[in-house]
PDB file of C-alpha atoms in Angstrom:
ATOM      1  CA  GLN A  21      -9.982  -4.369   9.607  1.00  0.00           C
ATOM      2  CA  LEU A  22      -9.412  -1.451   7.079  1.00  0.00           C
ATOM      3  CA  VAL A  23      -8.230   1.683   8.580  1.00  0.00           C
ATOM      4  CA  GLU A  24      -8.612   5.183   6.939  1.00  0.00           C
ATOM      5  CA  SER A  25      -6.972   8.441   7.673  1.00  0.00           C
ATOM      6  CA  GLY A  26      -5.918  11.504   6.256  1.00  0.00           C
ATOM      7  CA  GLY A  27      -9.493  13.242   6.421  1.00  0.00           C
ATOM      8  CA  GLY A  28     -10.004  16.948   7.864  1.00  0.00           C
ATOM      9  CA  SER A  29     -10.847  20.525   6.655  1.00  0.00           C
ATOM     10  CA  VAL A  30      -9.602  21.490   3.091  1.00  0.00           C
ATOM     11  CA  LYS A  31     -10.567  25.077   1.049  1.00  0.00           C
ATOM     12  CA  THR A  32     -12.141  24.758  -2.332  1.00  0.00           C
ATOM     13  CA  GLY A  33      -9.895  24.177  -4.800  1.00  0.00           C
ATOM     14  CA  GLY A  34      -7.228  22.501  -2.585  1.00  0.00           C
ATOM     15  CA  SER A  35      -5.979  18.882  -2.514  1.00  0.00           C
ATOM     16  CA  LEU A  36      -6.370  15.733   0.237  1.00  0.00           C
ATOM     17  CA  ARG A  37      -5.047  12.534  -0.037  1.00  0.00           C
ATOM     18  CA  LEU A  38      -6.605   9.890   1.764  1.00  0.00           C
ATOM     19  CA  SER A  39      -5.422   6.594   2.687  1.00  0.00           C
ATOM     20  CA  CYS A  40      -6.486   3.281   4.065  1.00  0.00           C
ATOM     21  CA  ASP A  41      -4.226   0.639   5.563  1.00  0.00           C
ATOM     22  CA  ALA A  42      -5.490  -3.006   4.606  1.00  0.00           C
ATOM     23  CA  SER A  43      -1.935  -4.464   5.982  1.00  0.00           C
ATOM     24  CA  TRP A  44      -4.145  -6.482   8.573  1.00  0.00           C
ATOM     25  CA  PHE A  45      -5.241  -8.625   5.743  1.00  0.00           C
ATOM     26  CA  THR A  46      -3.715 -11.997   4.995  1.00  0.00           C
ATOM     27  CA  TYR A  47      -4.351 -11.603   1.410  1.00  0.00           C
ATOM     28  CA  SER A  48      -4.362  -8.786  -1.656  1.00  0.00           C
ATOM     29  CA  SER A  49      -7.915  -8.083  -1.964  1.00  0.00           C
ATOM     30  CA  TYR A  50      -8.858  -8.177  -5.502  1.00  0.00           C
ATOM     31  CA  CYS A  51     -11.165  -5.331  -5.417  1.00  0.00           C
ATOM     32  CA  MET A  52     -10.665  -2.039  -2.998  1.00  0.00           C
ATOM     33  CA  GLY A  53     -12.491   1.342  -3.359  1.00  0.00           C
ATOM     34  CA  TRP A  54     -14.027   4.351  -1.753  1.00  0.00           C
ATOM     35  CA  PHE A  55     -17.082   5.275  -0.733  1.00  0.00           C
ATOM     36  CA  ARG A  56     -18.622   8.311   1.076  1.00  0.00           C
ATOM     37  CA  GLN A  57     -21.771   9.424   2.694  1.00  0.00           C
ATOM     38  CA  ALA A  58     -23.048  12.811   3.507  1.00  0.00           C
ATOM     39  CA  PRO A  59     -25.601  13.379   6.214  1.00  0.00           C
ATOM     40  CA  GLY A  60     -29.245  12.644   4.796  1.00  0.00           C
ATOM     41  CA  TRP A  61     -27.551  10.883   2.132  1.00  0.00           C
ATOM     42  CA  GLU A  62     -27.248   7.447   1.214  1.00  0.00           C
ATOM     43  CA  ARG A  63     -23.718   5.792   0.910  1.00  0.00           C
ATOM     44  CA  GLU A  64     -22.226   6.016  -2.366  1.00  0.00           C
ATOM     45  CA  GLY A  65     -19.132   4.608  -4.606  1.00  0.00           C
ATOM     46  CA  VAL A  66     -16.768   6.974  -5.313  1.00  0.00           C
ATOM     47  CA  ALA A  67     -13.561   4.986  -6.965  1.00  0.00           C
ATOM     48  CA  SER A  68     -12.510   1.434  -7.255  1.00  0.00           C
ATOM     49  CA  ILE A  69      -9.409  -0.380  -8.167  1.00  0.00           C
ATOM     50  CA  ASP A  70      -9.072  -4.161  -8.981  1.00  0.00           C
ATOM     51  CA  ILE A  71      -5.953  -5.970  -8.374  1.00  0.00           C
ATOM     52  CA  GLY A  72      -4.431  -5.287 -11.925  1.00  0.00           C
ATOM     53  CA  GLY A  73      -4.962  -1.502 -11.668  1.00  0.00           C
ATOM     54  CA  SER A  74      -8.483  -0.937 -13.476  1.00  0.00           C
ATOM     55  CA  THR A  75     -10.054   1.790 -12.008  1.00  0.00           C
ATOM     56  CA  ASN A  76     -13.613   3.119 -11.879  1.00  0.00           C
ATOM     57  CA  TYR A  77     -15.147   6.534 -10.939  1.00  0.00           C
ATOM     58  CA  ALA A  78     -18.033   8.148 -10.466  1.00  0.00           C
ATOM     59  CA  ASP A  79     -18.911  10.576 -12.528  1.00  0.00           C
ATOM     60  CA  SER A  80     -18.976  13.297  -9.775  1.00  0.00           C
ATOM     61  CA  VAL A  81     -15.188  12.987  -9.532  1.00  0.00           C
ATOM     62  CA  LYS A  82     -13.779  12.122 -12.424  1.00  0.00           C
ATOM     63  CA  GLY A  83     -10.846  14.242 -13.631  1.00  0.00           C
ATOM     64  CA  ARG A  84     -10.467  15.293  -9.856  1.00  0.00           C
ATOM     65  CA  PHE A  85     -10.053  12.172  -7.622  1.00  0.00           C
ATOM     66  CA  THR A  86      -7.253   9.723  -8.198  1.00  0.00           C
ATOM     67  CA  ILE A  87      -7.303   5.917  -6.825  1.00  0.00           C
ATOM     68  CA  SER A  88      -4.229   4.265  -6.313  1.00  0.00           C
ATOM     69  CA  GLN A  89      -2.262   1.615  -4.014  1.00  0.00           C
ATOM     70  CA  ASN A  90       1.105   0.852  -2.927  1.00  0.00           C
ATOM     71  CA  ASN A  91       3.191  -1.724  -4.824  1.00  0.00           C
ATOM     72  CA  ASP A  92       2.377  -3.790  -2.303  1.00  0.00           C
ATOM     73  CA  LYS A  93      -1.539  -3.563  -2.827  1.00  0.00           C
ATOM     74  CA  ASN A  94      -2.075  -3.320   0.952  1.00  0.00           C
ATOM     75  CA  ILE A  95      -2.064   0.400   1.159  1.00  0.00           C
ATOM     76  CA  LEU A  96      -5.084   2.304  -0.871  1.00  0.00           C
ATOM     77  CA  TYR A  97      -5.088   5.968  -1.606  1.00  0.00           C
ATOM     78  CA  LEU A  98      -7.686   8.779  -2.796  1.00  0.00           C
ATOM     79  CA  GLN A  99      -6.009  12.010  -4.100  1.00  0.00           C
ATOM     80  CA  MET A 100      -8.652  14.626  -4.069  1.00  0.00           C
ATOM     81  CA  ASN A 101      -7.979  17.622  -6.287  1.00  0.00           C
ATOM     82  CA  THR A 102     -10.004  20.637  -6.597  1.00  0.00           C
ATOM     83  CA  PRO A 103     -12.399  19.573  -3.971  1.00  0.00           C
ATOM     84  CA  GLN A 104     -15.776  21.566  -3.681  1.00  0.00           C
ATOM     85  CA  PRO A 105     -18.510  21.590  -0.788  1.00  0.00           C
ATOM     86  CA  ASP A 106     -20.557  18.984  -2.230  1.00  0.00           C
ATOM     87  CA  ASP A 107     -17.777  16.464  -1.782  1.00  0.00           C
ATOM     88  CA  THR A 108     -18.208  17.094   1.957  1.00  0.00           C
ATOM     89  CA  ALA A 109     -18.805  13.536   3.662  1.00  0.00           C
ATOM     90  CA  THR A 110     -17.586  10.872   5.570  1.00  0.00           C
ATOM     91  CA  TYR A 111     -15.223   8.451   3.334  1.00  0.00           C
ATOM     92  CA  TYR A 112     -15.089   4.714   3.806  1.00  0.00           C
ATOM     93  CA  CYS A 113     -12.486   2.589   2.171  1.00  0.00           C
ATOM     94  CA  ALA A 114     -13.784  -1.105   1.656  1.00  0.00           C
ATOM     95  CA  ALA A 115     -12.387  -4.429   0.213  1.00  0.00           C
ATOM     96  CA  HIS A 116     -13.363  -7.506  -0.944  1.00  0.00           C
ATOM     97  CA  ASN A 117     -12.531 -10.478  -3.370  1.00  0.00           C
ATOM     98  CA  VAL A 118     -15.401  -9.994  -6.032  1.00  0.00           C
ATOM     99  CA  TYR A 119     -15.345 -10.089  -9.503  1.00  0.00           C
ATOM    100  CA  PRO A 120     -16.278  -7.809 -11.056  1.00  0.00           C
ATOM    101  CA  CYS A 121     -14.650  -5.255  -9.490  1.00  0.00           C
ATOM    102  CA  ASP A 122     -17.673  -2.452  -8.850  1.00  0.00           C
ATOM    103  CA  PHE A 123     -19.456  -0.489  -6.281  1.00  0.00           C
ATOM    104  CA  GLU A 124     -22.290  -3.259  -5.709  1.00  0.00           C
ATOM    105  CA  GLY A 125     -19.927  -5.909  -5.185  1.00  0.00           C
ATOM    106  CA  LEU A 126     -17.859  -4.028  -2.655  1.00  0.00           C
ATOM    107  CA  LYS A 127     -20.910  -3.232  -0.495  1.00  0.00           C
ATOM    108  CA  SER A 128     -20.794  -6.882   0.774  1.00  0.00           C
ATOM    109  CA  GLY A 129     -16.704  -6.749   1.732  1.00  0.00           C
ATOM    110  CA  CYS A 130     -14.983  -5.493   4.464  1.00  0.00           C
ATOM    111  CA  TRP A 131     -15.138  -1.841   5.405  1.00  0.00           C
ATOM    112  CA  GLY A 132     -13.226   1.104   7.997  1.00  0.00           C
ATOM    113  CA  ARG A 133     -14.983   3.169  10.247  1.00  0.00           C
ATOM    114  CA  GLY A 134     -14.601   6.127   7.807  1.00  0.00           C
ATOM    115  CA  THR A 135     -12.516   9.321   7.708  1.00  0.00           C
ATOM    116  CA  GLN A 136     -14.504  12.741   7.727  1.00  0.00           C
ATOM    117  CA  VAL A 137     -13.716  15.425   4.784  1.00  0.00           C
ATOM    118  CA  THR A 138     -15.064  18.793   5.114  1.00  0.00           C
ATOM    119  CA  VAL A 139     -14.679  21.021   1.928  1.00  0.00           C
ATOM    120  CA  SER A 140     -15.163  24.795   2.636  1.00  0.00           C
TER     121      SER A 140
END
């Protein structure tokens, strides 16, 4: 099970860091990532990272958000810098042993329950 934390309210231009605890997993997932879903919108990929550290970002967050992992590869982070109101959504963590490591592959993996981020 994946457990997200770190959500909350943040002002436009501020910063927020989300965390995803995947320590319950008995193996390191090859691919982990963040998705988000705003009311009335489909869930969309935000960022992904593979076990080698290669990252992929949605165009809407490039240069503002950074995905990373701890050394044990069981905690996933999403550093959100200069968030905008359009970034308001529930953020979900996903993990899967899938290659290539991309948003489509992650959709069939394990998911957390999400953490709400509100930017105003």
